[in-house]
Amino acid sequence: MWRQFATCLSIAASSLLCTGCWDSTEIDRLSIVTMTGVDLAEDGQSVLGSVQIARASELGTTGGGSPSTSTGSAKAYLVESAEGPTEIEVISKIRASLPRKLFMGHRRVIVIGEEYARRGVGQLMDEVVRNPQSRLRTYVVVAFHEQAQKMLQVPSDLNRLPSDAIVEMEQSGSVLAVDARRFAKQLTSHSDPYTMGIRIFTNEMSEASPEALTLENIAVFRRDKLVDWLQGPAAKGFLWVSKDLREDSETVILPDDTGKVSVRLGSVRTSHHVVVIHGQPELYINLHTIFDINQNASRLNLLRPSNMSMVRQALQAKIQSEITAAMQQLQRDQSDPLGVGNELFKYYPALWRRLEPRWRDMYANMPVHYNIDVNVRNAGLMSSL
């Protein structure tokens, strides 16, 4: 009996130590932030911060399993903004204006306004890294010729939350997927950061949402300041050498007015390394790709090796032209997003210490060599009609 009493007493004493989730907060008491934006205020000095907050009550389902809020409805989220001298002060003001606790743990996207990015993003990234609620897997994008605040207000046709649409585009394999961890690592190294630009375009085919968001153009930085945009062929060229491209389709115009051929990217391997010749660094870029024929809109029979060779040469010329355009612009801007300086620091530390004071000028005139290898397969059984 005494043994049973001692057992019960120990169980009762142990239960006093089981406090449960003492700091838990019910979801209906939280303001769940899914996306944030940061801009320069009108005075050019203060920070204009915006948060996109999900309406949790609107994101559930009805009894039949259908969404209670239609896709793309602005009722699924709201946007709150405030101004302050620092990013932390802005968040504090927004938090004070809301009846619920602001929760940043589910933030998926950070949008940086172009003017703010040109002034410098060092303070913003310092806050992101130090914030215990901030996830370093949050994607970072820069608003193309626009304020971040406006980007947070554009709904999506296919997603209830615009942040979810941006994340899906980032994960598509056809654009750069740069999160806060990667951006901060670039910022604190001997290279320069880069990320995708986000742009508003007019969607004339949609009556419900006349405006939509797209990830287009590449923002390149020099240290923590935005210096330029890679657009068109230059942006595509940087994608080729960034090791981010996994999905792509190309159409090439063949010589002598023979027509066009469309191909789909099968695989791509890219590398770049620095070779020091007579004390001067030179950059070598290697690219090996495999394409599959998607459509033959030419008069050529692609079962003939000579015709396939023509397609391969056209693709090779196009890719090399795009990469060359990207490198020429980066060298002109003296921006080093490929990490050439990092490689010199790692493998040639003595040379780097000598070159570092004038590295930017030397980088702008550094020779670049290209080795582009293109293979095309799956010509199919159909010849030209």
mmCIF file of C-alpha atoms in Angstrom:
data_model
loop_
_atom_site.group_PDB
_atom_site.id
_atom_site.type_symbol
_atom_site.label_atom_id
_atom_site.label_comp_id
_atom_site.label_asym_id
_atom_site.label_seq_id
_atom_site.Cartn_x
_atom_site.Cartn_y
_atom_site.Cartn_z
ATOM 1 C CA MET A 1 0.000 0.000 0.000
ATOM 2 C CA TRP A 2 2.838 2.362 0.858
ATOM 3 C CA ARG A 3 4.380 1.577 -2.527
ATOM 4 C CA GLN A 4 1.131 2.535 -4.307
ATOM 5 C CA PHE A 5 0.932 5.735 -2.269
ATOM 6 C CA ALA A 6 4.537 6.643 -3.144
ATOM 7 C CA THR A 7 3.833 6.008 -6.838
ATOM 8 C CA CYS A 8 0.760 8.262 -6.822
ATOM 9 C CA LEU A 9 2.680 10.957 -4.956
ATOM 10 C CA SER A 10 5.533 10.927 -7.501
ATOM 11 C CA ILE A 11 3.067 11.137 -10.401
ATOM 12 C CA ALA A 12 1.326 14.108 -8.785
ATOM 13 C CA ALA A 13 4.652 15.849 -8.165
ATOM 14 C CA SER A 14 5.778 15.259 -11.767
ATOM 15 C CA SER A 15 2.575 16.753 -13.142
ATOM 16 C CA LEU A 16 3.480 20.078 -11.515
ATOM 17 C CA LEU A 17 6.493 20.308 -13.845
ATOM 18 C CA CYS A 18 4.429 19.745 -17.011
ATOM 19 C CA THR A 19 3.414 23.304 -17.783
ATOM 20 C CA GLY A 20 2.339 22.591 -21.375
ATOM 21 C CA CYS A 21 2.546 25.233 -24.101
ATOM 22 C CA TRP A 22 2.774 28.170 -21.740
ATOM 23 C CA ASP A 23 3.608 30.684 -24.492
ATOM 24 C CA SER A 24 1.260 29.424 -27.197
ATOM 25 C CA THR A 25 -1.063 31.793 -29.037
ATOM 26 C CA GLU A 26 -4.235 30.752 -30.813
ATOM 27 C CA ILE A 27 -4.222 31.337 -34.571
ATOM 28 C CA ASP A 28 -7.254 33.611 -34.350
ATOM 29 C CA ARG A 29 -5.181 35.917 -32.153
ATOM 30 C CA LEU A 30 -2.359 36.308 -34.704
ATOM 31 C CA SER A 31 -1.813 38.618 -37.673
ATOM 32 C CA ILE A 32 0.056 36.217 -39.963
ATOM 33 C CA VAL A 33 2.411 38.099 -42.286
ATOM 34 C CA THR A 34 2.964 36.420 -45.658
ATOM 35 C CA MET A 35 4.905 39.140 -47.488
ATOM 36 C CA THR A 36 6.619 42.404 -46.575
ATOM 37 C CA GLY A 37 7.754 45.390 -48.603
ATOM 38 C CA VAL A 38 10.213 48.182 -47.878
ATOM 39 C CA ASP A 39 10.473 51.531 -49.668
ATOM 40 C CA LEU A 40 11.923 54.980 -49.209
ATOM 41 C CA ALA A 41 9.386 57.458 -47.878
ATOM 42 C CA GLU A 42 8.662 60.704 -49.705
ATOM 43 C CA ASP A 43 11.311 62.581 -47.727
ATOM 44 C CA GLY A 44 13.983 60.253 -49.159
ATOM 45 C CA GLN A 45 15.298 59.377 -45.689
ATOM 46 C CA SER A 46 12.588 57.563 -43.738
ATOM 47 C CA VAL A 47 11.490 53.991 -44.356
ATOM 48 C CA LEU A 48 8.039 53.114 -45.679
ATOM 49 C CA GLY A 49 7.291 49.544 -44.640
ATOM 50 C CA SER A 50 4.320 47.403 -45.682
ATOM 51 C CA VAL A 51 3.075 43.990 -44.578
ATOM 52 C CA GLN A 52 0.659 41.672 -46.309
ATOM 53 C CA ILE A 53 -1.466 39.894 -43.704
ATOM 54 C CA ALA A 54 -3.479 36.763 -44.440
ATOM 55 C CA ARG A 55 -7.089 36.714 -43.282
ATOM 56 C CA ALA A 56 -7.052 33.274 -41.648
ATOM 57 C CA SER A 57 -10.864 33.124 -41.518
ATOM 58 C CA GLU A 58 -11.020 33.533 -45.304
ATOM 59 C CA LEU A 59 -8.485 30.808 -46.110
ATOM 60 C CA GLY A 60 -10.485 27.828 -44.843
ATOM 61 C CA THR A 61 -12.956 25.647 -46.698
ATOM 62 C CA THR A 62 -16.702 25.255 -46.549
ATOM 63 C CA GLY A 63 -18.374 22.046 -45.501
ATOM 64 C CA GLY A 64 -18.266 20.731 -49.054
ATOM 65 C CA GLY A 65 -14.517 21.224 -49.270
ATOM 66 C CA SER A 66 -14.613 24.195 -51.649
ATOM 67 C CA PRO A 67 -12.718 27.378 -50.797
ATOM 68 C CA SER A 68 -14.649 29.921 -48.810
ATOM 69 C CA THR A 69 -12.869 32.715 -50.688
ATOM 70 C CA SER A 70 -12.579 32.723 -54.456
ATOM 71 C CA THR A 71 -9.131 32.488 -56.022
ATOM 72 C CA GLY A 72 -7.442 35.854 -56.345
ATOM 73 C CA SER A 73 -9.916 37.597 -54.060
ATOM 74 C CA ALA A 74 -8.430 40.585 -52.262
ATOM 75 C CA LYS A 75 -10.509 39.562 -49.218
ATOM 76 C CA ALA A 76 -7.988 36.813 -48.470
ATOM 77 C CA TYR A 77 -5.414 39.379 -47.315
ATOM 78 C CA LEU A 78 -4.931 42.999 -46.325
ATOM 79 C CA VAL A 79 -1.966 45.388 -46.536
ATOM 80 C CA GLU A 80 -0.866 47.642 -43.676
ATOM 81 C CA SER A 81 1.841 50.320 -43.989
ATOM 82 C CA ALA A 82 3.725 52.731 -41.750
ATOM 83 C CA GLU A 83 6.676 55.122 -41.867
ATOM 84 C CA GLY A 84 9.602 55.337 -39.494
ATOM 85 C CA PRO A 85 13.329 56.085 -39.250
ATOM 86 C CA THR A 86 14.291 52.379 -39.261
ATOM 87 C CA GLU A 87 12.808 49.053 -40.311
ATOM 88 C CA ILE A 88 12.325 48.001 -36.676
ATOM 89 C CA GLU A 89 10.445 51.219 -35.878
ATOM 90 C CA VAL A 90 8.135 50.620 -38.842
ATOM 91 C CA ILE A 91 7.301 47.099 -37.672
ATOM 92 C CA SER A 92 6.638 48.430 -34.170
ATOM 93 C CA LYS A 93 4.196 51.040 -35.521
ATOM 94 C CA ILE A 94 2.332 48.465 -37.601
ATOM 95 C CA ARG A 95 2.185 46.109 -34.630
ATOM 96 C CA ALA A 96 0.752 48.868 -32.438
ATOM 97 C CA SER A 97 -1.998 49.606 -34.978
ATOM 98 C CA LEU A 98 -3.256 46.016 -35.098
ATOM 99 C CA PRO A 99 -5.493 44.318 -32.528
ATOM 100 C CA ARG A 100 -3.649 41.029 -32.966
ATOM 101 C CA LYS A 101 -0.053 39.957 -32.432
ATOM 102 C CA LEU A 102 2.085 40.363 -35.556
ATOM 103 C CA PHE A 103 3.636 37.021 -36.529
ATOM 104 C CA MET A 104 6.507 37.006 -39.066
ATOM 105 C CA GLY A 105 7.279 33.286 -38.963
ATOM 106 C CA HIS A 106 5.265 32.579 -42.138
ATOM 107 C CA ARG A 107 6.670 35.416 -44.246
ATOM 108 C CA ARG A 108 7.546 33.957 -47.646
ATOM 109 C CA VAL A 109 8.630 36.989 -49.714
ATOM 110 C CA ILE A 110 10.475 40.266 -49.084
ATOM 111 C CA VAL A 111 9.936 42.919 -51.775
ATOM 112 C CA ILE A 112 12.449 45.775 -51.927
ATOM 113 C CA GLY A 113 11.487 48.992 -53.696
ATOM 114 C CA GLU A 114 13.912 50.128 -56.408
ATOM 115 C CA GLU A 115 14.718 53.509 -54.812
ATOM 116 C CA TYR A 116 15.367 51.842 -51.463
ATOM 117 C CA ALA A 117 17.606 49.220 -53.139
ATOM 118 C CA ARG A 118 19.662 51.937 -54.859
ATOM 119 C CA ARG A 119 20.274 53.615 -51.491
ATOM 120 C CA GLY A 120 21.454 50.343 -49.925
ATOM 121 C CA VAL A 121 19.933 47.212 -48.388
ATOM 122 C CA GLY A 122 22.521 46.572 -45.666
ATOM 123 C CA GLN A 123 20.284 47.735 -42.785
ATOM 124 C CA LEU A 124 17.330 45.709 -44.067
ATOM 125 C CA MET A 125 19.341 42.477 -44.284
ATOM 126 C CA ASP A 126 20.791 43.145 -40.834
ATOM 127 C CA GLU A 127 17.241 43.245 -39.425
ATOM 128 C CA VAL A 128 16.185 40.135 -41.352
ATOM 129 C CA VAL A 129 19.124 38.084 -40.089
ATOM 130 C CA ARG A 130 18.754 39.258 -36.466
ATOM 131 C CA ASN A 131 14.965 38.868 -36.251
ATOM 132 C CA PRO A 132 14.278 35.571 -34.415
ATOM 133 C CA GLN A 133 10.925 35.212 -36.202
ATOM 134 C CA SER A 134 12.393 35.745 -39.663
ATOM 135 C CA ARG A 135 12.950 32.690 -41.831
ATOM 136 C CA LEU A 136 16.091 32.814 -43.943
ATOM 137 C CA ARG A 137 14.284 30.760 -46.609
ATOM 138 C CA THR A 138 12.201 33.846 -47.370
ATOM 139 C CA TYR A 139 12.619 34.873 -51.013
ATOM 140 C CA VAL A 140 14.023 38.321 -51.802
ATOM 141 C CA VAL A 141 12.941 40.267 -54.916
ATOM 142 C CA VAL A 142 13.318 43.881 -56.082
ATOM 143 C CA ALA A 143 10.425 45.906 -57.512
ATOM 144 C CA PHE A 144 11.266 46.856 -61.109
ATOM 145 C CA HIS A 145 10.850 50.652 -61.489
ATOM 146 C CA GLU A 146 8.165 50.617 -58.803
ATOM 147 C CA GLN A 147 7.488 50.777 -55.083
ATOM 148 C CA ALA A 148 7.269 47.566 -53.091
ATOM 149 C CA GLN A 149 4.057 48.750 -51.431
ATOM 150 C CA LYS A 150 2.191 48.579 -54.730
ATOM 151 C CA MET A 151 3.411 45.024 -55.395
ATOM 152 C CA LEU A 152 1.823 43.802 -52.167
ATOM 153 C CA GLN A 153 -1.603 44.989 -53.316
ATOM 154 C CA VAL A 154 -1.766 43.150 -56.667
ATOM 155 C CA PRO A 155 -3.924 39.986 -56.432
ATOM 156 C CA SER A 156 -3.242 36.708 -58.210
ATOM 157 C CA ASP A 157 -5.669 34.906 -60.500
ATOM 158 C CA LEU A 158 -4.556 31.429 -59.406
ATOM 159 C CA ASN A 159 -3.642 31.945 -55.746
ATOM 160 C CA ARG A 160 -5.534 33.487 -52.881
ATOM 161 C CA LEU A 161 -2.311 35.044 -51.568
ATOM 162 C CA PRO A 162 0.030 36.900 -53.950
ATOM 163 C CA SER A 163 2.978 35.663 -51.884
ATOM 164 C CA ASP A 164 2.111 32.065 -52.828
ATOM 165 C CA ALA A 165 2.119 32.990 -56.531
ATOM 166 C CA ILE A 166 5.582 34.564 -56.234
ATOM 167 C CA VAL A 167 6.939 31.520 -54.400
ATOM 168 C CA GLU A 168 5.636 29.205 -57.117
ATOM 169 C CA MET A 169 7.323 31.332 -59.781
ATOM 170 C CA GLU A 170 10.582 31.268 -57.791
ATOM 171 C CA GLN A 171 10.430 27.471 -57.605
ATOM 172 C CA SER A 172 9.588 26.963 -61.296
ATOM 173 C CA GLY A 173 13.222 26.492 -62.319
ATOM 174 C CA SER A 174 13.115 29.186 -65.001
ATOM 175 C CA VAL A 175 14.173 32.148 -62.816
ATOM 176 C CA LEU A 176 16.674 32.864 -60.052
ATOM 177 C CA ALA A 177 15.599 31.526 -56.671
ATOM 178 C CA VAL A 178 17.388 33.822 -54.201
ATOM 179 C CA ASP A 179 16.379 33.634 -50.551
ATOM 180 C CA ALA A 180 17.512 35.761 -47.610
ATOM 181 C CA ARG A 181 20.234 33.289 -46.615
ATOM 182 C CA ARG A 182 21.771 33.319 -50.091
ATOM 183 C CA PHE A 183 21.438 37.090 -50.453
ATOM 184 C CA ALA A 184 23.075 37.745 -47.067
ATOM 185 C CA LYS A 185 25.896 35.324 -47.857
ATOM 186 C CA GLN A 186 26.625 37.163 -51.108
ATOM 187 C CA LEU A 187 26.441 40.500 -49.304
ATOM 188 C CA THR A 188 29.051 39.524 -46.725
ATOM 189 C CA SER A 189 31.481 37.883 -49.164
ATOM 190 C CA HIS A 190 33.888 39.257 -51.772
ATOM 191 C CA SER A 191 31.181 39.002 -54.456
ATOM 192 C CA ASP A 192 28.040 41.079 -55.087
ATOM 193 C CA PRO A 193 24.369 40.168 -54.503
ATOM 194 C CA TYR A 194 21.787 39.652 -57.233
ATOM 195 C CA THR A 195 18.147 38.630 -57.329
ATOM 196 C CA MET A 196 15.058 38.652 -59.525
ATOM 197 C CA GLY A 197 13.027 41.743 -60.287
ATOM 198 C CA ILE A 198 9.258 41.709 -59.859
ATOM 199 C CA ARG A 199 7.131 43.687 -62.277
ATOM 200 C CA ILE A 200 3.463 44.572 -62.708
ATOM 201 C CA PHE A 201 2.088 43.892 -66.168
ATOM 202 C CA THR A 202 -1.328 44.528 -67.640
ATOM 203 C CA ASN A 203 -3.254 41.307 -68.093
ATOM 204 C CA GLU A 204 -5.666 42.239 -70.886
ATOM 205 C CA MET A 205 -7.006 38.685 -71.154
ATOM 206 C CA SER A 206 -8.351 38.702 -67.582
ATOM 207 C CA GLU A 207 -11.435 40.717 -66.697
ATOM 208 C CA ALA A 208 -11.242 39.814 -62.985
ATOM 209 C CA SER A 209 -7.607 40.900 -62.469
ATOM 210 C CA PRO A 210 -6.394 43.509 -64.994
ATOM 211 C CA GLU A 211 -2.963 43.548 -63.324
ATOM 212 C CA ALA A 212 -0.680 40.662 -62.455
ATOM 213 C CA LEU A 213 2.848 40.094 -61.156
ATOM 214 C CA THR A 214 5.709 38.483 -63.026
ATOM 215 C CA LEU A 215 9.354 37.811 -62.195
ATOM 216 C CA GLU A 216 11.358 39.475 -64.928
ATOM 217 C CA ASN A 217 14.785 41.121 -65.258
ATOM 218 C CA ILE A 218 17.646 40.642 -62.811
ATOM 219 C CA ALA A 219 18.722 43.176 -60.191
ATOM 220 C CA VAL A 220 22.504 43.343 -59.801
ATOM 221 C CA PHE A 221 24.208 45.084 -56.899
ATOM 222 C CA ARG A 222 27.617 46.544 -56.159
ATOM 223 C CA ARG A 223 28.132 45.777 -52.501
ATOM 224 C CA ASP A 224 24.729 46.556 -50.948
ATOM 225 C CA LYS A 225 23.462 49.028 -53.570
ATOM 226 C CA LEU A 226 21.434 48.256 -56.691
ATOM 227 C CA VAL A 227 23.418 49.488 -59.712
ATOM 228 C CA ASP A 228 21.661 48.078 -62.790
ATOM 229 C CA TRP A 229 19.122 45.731 -64.322
ATOM 230 C CA LEU A 230 19.921 42.839 -66.643
ATOM 231 C CA GLN A 231 17.150 42.698 -69.230
ATOM 232 C CA GLY A 232 16.380 40.708 -72.360
ATOM 233 C CA PRO A 233 19.339 38.734 -73.765
ATOM 234 C CA ALA A 234 21.636 39.899 -70.940
ATOM 235 C CA ALA A 235 19.237 38.554 -68.291
ATOM 236 C CA LYS A 236 18.965 35.233 -70.126
ATOM 237 C CA GLY A 237 22.747 35.074 -70.435
ATOM 238 C CA PHE A 238 23.169 35.504 -66.698
ATOM 239 C CA LEU A 239 20.631 32.745 -66.077
ATOM 240 C CA TRP A 240 22.787 30.401 -68.166
ATOM 241 C CA VAL A 241 25.860 30.934 -65.987
ATOM 242 C CA SER A 242 24.129 31.298 -62.596
ATOM 243 C CA LYS A 243 23.460 27.542 -62.168
ATOM 244 C CA ASP A 244 19.787 28.310 -61.435
ATOM 245 C CA LEU A 245 18.258 27.508 -64.822
ATOM 246 C CA ARG A 246 16.452 24.145 -64.910
ATOM 247 C CA GLU A 247 13.475 24.783 -67.224
ATOM 248 C CA ASP A 248 13.757 26.558 -70.562
ATOM 249 C CA SER A 249 12.556 26.584 -74.164
ATOM 250 C CA GLU A 250 14.404 28.222 -77.045
ATOM 251 C CA THR A 251 13.497 29.074 -80.630
ATOM 252 C CA VAL A 252 16.267 29.735 -83.132
ATOM 253 C CA ILE A 253 16.026 31.208 -86.612
ATOM 254 C CA LEU A 254 18.092 29.149 -89.030
ATOM 255 C CA PRO A 255 20.219 30.797 -91.737
ATOM 256 C CA ASP A 256 19.200 31.234 -95.386
ATOM 257 C CA ASP A 257 15.509 31.701 -94.477
ATOM 258 C CA THR A 258 15.077 27.987 -93.880
ATOM 259 C CA GLY A 259 12.708 28.529 -90.933
ATOM 260 C CA LYS A 260 12.679 28.116 -87.180
ATOM 261 C CA VAL A 261 13.261 25.268 -84.742
ATOM 262 C CA SER A 262 12.041 25.185 -81.143
ATOM 263 C CA VAL A 263 13.826 23.137 -78.503
ATOM 264 C CA ARG A 264 13.324 22.265 -74.834
ATOM 265 C CA LEU A 265 16.155 22.212 -72.311
ATOM 266 C CA GLY A 266 17.026 18.689 -71.227
ATOM 267 C CA SER A 267 19.995 19.368 -68.969
ATOM 268 C CA VAL A 268 22.609 22.036 -68.367
ATOM 269 C CA ARG A 269 25.968 22.048 -66.585
ATOM 270 C CA THR A 270 27.815 25.282 -66.130
ATOM 271 C CA SER A 271 31.029 26.277 -64.382
ATOM 272 C CA HIS A 272 33.404 29.201 -64.285
ATOM 273 C CA HIS A 273 36.923 29.471 -62.927
ATOM 274 C CA VAL A 274 39.732 32.001 -62.783
ATOM 275 C CA VAL A 275 43.146 31.400 -64.338
ATOM 276 C CA VAL A 276 46.021 33.729 -63.430
ATOM 277 C CA ILE A 277 48.308 34.420 -66.397
ATOM 278 C CA HIS A 278 51.380 36.603 -65.811
ATOM 279 C CA GLY A 279 49.839 37.914 -62.607
ATOM 280 C CA GLN A 280 46.556 38.892 -64.316
ATOM 281 C CA PRO A 281 43.272 37.002 -63.717
ATOM 282 C CA GLU A 282 41.230 35.731 -66.655
ATOM 283 C CA LEU A 283 37.767 34.212 -66.438
ATOM 284 C CA TYR A 284 36.789 30.977 -68.221
ATOM 285 C CA ILE A 285 33.081 30.127 -68.555
ATOM 286 C CA ASN A 286 32.090 26.572 -69.529
ATOM 287 C CA LEU A 287 28.553 25.564 -70.484
ATOM 288 C CA HIS A 288 27.340 22.114 -71.569
ATOM 289 C CA THR A 289 23.688 21.753 -72.574
ATOM 290 C CA ILE A 290 21.395 19.106 -74.055
ATOM 291 C CA PHE A 291 18.225 20.130 -75.898
ATOM 292 C CA ASP A 292 15.281 18.109 -77.211
ATOM 293 C CA ILE A 293 13.481 19.137 -80.382
ATOM 294 C CA ASN A 294 10.076 20.575 -79.531
ATOM 295 C CA GLN A 295 8.922 21.705 -82.967
ATOM 296 C CA ASN A 296 10.409 21.760 -86.434
ATOM 297 C CA ALA A 297 8.991 24.824 -88.201
ATOM 298 C CA SER A 298 11.646 24.760 -90.921
ATOM 299 C CA ARG A 299 12.051 23.176 -94.335
ATOM 300 C CA LEU A 300 14.874 20.962 -93.095
ATOM 301 C CA ASN A 301 14.852 17.223 -92.532
ATOM 302 C CA LEU A 302 16.359 17.027 -89.052
ATOM 303 C CA LEU A 303 17.153 13.342 -89.510
ATOM 304 C CA ARG A 304 20.111 14.473 -91.578
ATOM 305 C CA PRO A 305 23.209 15.083 -89.434
ATOM 306 C CA SER A 306 24.174 18.182 -91.415
ATOM 307 C CA ASN A 307 20.825 19.823 -90.654
ATOM 308 C CA MET A 308 21.039 18.946 -86.958
ATOM 309 C CA SER A 309 24.497 20.452 -86.944
ATOM 310 C CA MET A 310 22.994 23.679 -88.329
ATOM 311 C CA VAL A 311 20.494 23.761 -85.456
ATOM 312 C CA ARG A 312 23.240 23.083 -82.928
ATOM 313 C CA GLN A 313 25.415 25.884 -84.275
ATOM 314 C CA ALA A 314 22.500 28.326 -84.225
ATOM 315 C CA LEU A 315 21.763 27.479 -80.590
ATOM 316 C CA GLN A 316 25.408 27.773 -79.654
ATOM 317 C CA ALA A 317 25.686 31.198 -81.276
ATOM 318 C CA LYS A 318 22.533 32.431 -79.534
ATOM 319 C CA ILE A 319 23.601 31.250 -76.065
ATOM 320 C CA GLN A 320 27.113 32.655 -76.415
ATOM 321 C CA SER A 321 25.688 35.984 -77.571
ATOM 322 C CA GLU A 322 23.428 36.133 -74.483
ATOM 323 C CA ILE A 323 26.228 35.237 -72.050
ATOM 324 C CA THR A 324 28.554 37.765 -73.698
ATOM 325 C CA ALA A 325 25.899 40.487 -73.360
ATOM 326 C CA ALA A 326 25.521 39.687 -69.657
ATOM 327 C CA MET A 327 29.254 39.712 -68.923
ATOM 328 C CA GLN A 328 29.858 42.930 -70.847
ATOM 329 C CA GLN A 329 27.154 44.717 -68.862
ATOM 330 C CA LEU A 330 28.381 43.327 -65.537
ATOM 331 C CA GLN A 331 31.939 44.407 -66.275
ATOM 332 C CA ARG A 332 30.740 47.843 -67.346
ATOM 333 C CA ASP A 333 28.817 48.153 -64.052
ATOM 334 C CA GLN A 334 31.798 46.750 -62.120
ATOM 335 C CA SER A 335 29.422 44.300 -60.443
ATOM 336 C CA ASP A 336 30.708 40.817 -59.603
ATOM 337 C CA PRO A 337 27.680 38.564 -58.932
ATOM 338 C CA LEU A 338 29.499 35.476 -60.252
ATOM 339 C CA GLY A 339 31.960 35.650 -57.364
ATOM 340 C CA VAL A 340 35.205 36.094 -59.313
ATOM 341 C CA GLY A 341 36.639 38.050 -56.382
ATOM 342 C CA ASN A 342 35.602 35.249 -54.031
ATOM 343 C CA GLU A 343 37.502 32.721 -56.115
ATOM 344 C CA LEU A 344 40.623 34.870 -56.163
ATOM 345 C CA PHE A 345 40.407 35.327 -52.385
ATOM 346 C CA LYS A 346 40.033 31.584 -51.874
ATOM 347 C CA TYR A 347 42.635 30.199 -54.279
ATOM 348 C CA TYR A 348 45.052 33.119 -54.728
ATOM 349 C CA PRO A 349 45.068 34.932 -51.337
ATOM 350 C CA ALA A 350 48.415 36.653 -51.856
ATOM 351 C CA LEU A 351 47.379 37.920 -55.294
ATOM 352 C CA TRP A 352 44.001 39.023 -53.916
ATOM 353 C CA ARG A 353 45.615 41.141 -51.203
ATOM 354 C CA ARG A 354 47.616 42.911 -53.905
ATOM 355 C CA LEU A 355 44.698 43.383 -56.298
ATOM 356 C CA GLU A 356 41.901 44.187 -53.833
ATOM 357 C CA PRO A 357 42.411 48.001 -53.716
ATOM 358 C CA ARG A 358 41.984 48.239 -57.510
ATOM 359 C CA TRP A 359 39.937 45.090 -58.077
ATOM 360 C CA ARG A 360 36.860 46.811 -59.503
ATOM 361 C CA ASP A 361 38.810 48.541 -62.269
ATOM 362 C CA MET A 362 40.733 45.353 -63.062
ATOM 363 C CA TYR A 363 37.512 43.325 -63.144
ATOM 364 C CA ALA A 364 36.016 45.730 -65.689
ATOM 365 C CA ASN A 365 38.856 44.936 -68.136
ATOM 366 C CA MET A 366 39.382 41.249 -67.319
ATOM 367 C CA PRO A 367 39.463 38.908 -70.368
ATOM 368 C CA VAL A 368 36.573 36.419 -70.492
ATOM 369 C CA HIS A 369 36.754 33.150 -72.467
ATOM 370 C CA TYR A 370 33.736 31.056 -73.423
ATOM 371 C CA ASN A 371 33.383 27.324 -74.066
ATOM 372 C CA ILE A 372 29.799 26.596 -75.145
ATOM 373 C CA ASP A 373 28.948 22.963 -75.927
ATOM 374 C CA VAL A 374 25.444 22.284 -77.288
ATOM 375 C CA ASN A 375 23.895 18.903 -78.076
ATOM 376 C CA VAL A 376 20.516 18.397 -79.756
ATOM 377 C CA ARG A 377 18.646 15.099 -79.689
ATOM 378 C CA ASN A 378 15.274 13.501 -80.460
ATOM 379 C CA ALA A 379 14.833 14.767 -83.998
ATOM 380 C CA GLY A 380 11.795 12.490 -84.327
ATOM 381 C CA LEU A 381 10.461 10.532 -87.271
ATOM 382 C CA MET A 382 8.865 13.428 -89.192
ATOM 383 C CA SER A 383 10.826 15.237 -91.840
ATOM 384 C CA SER A 384 9.922 18.584 -93.421
ATOM 385 C CA LEU A 385 6.570 18.747 -95.158
#
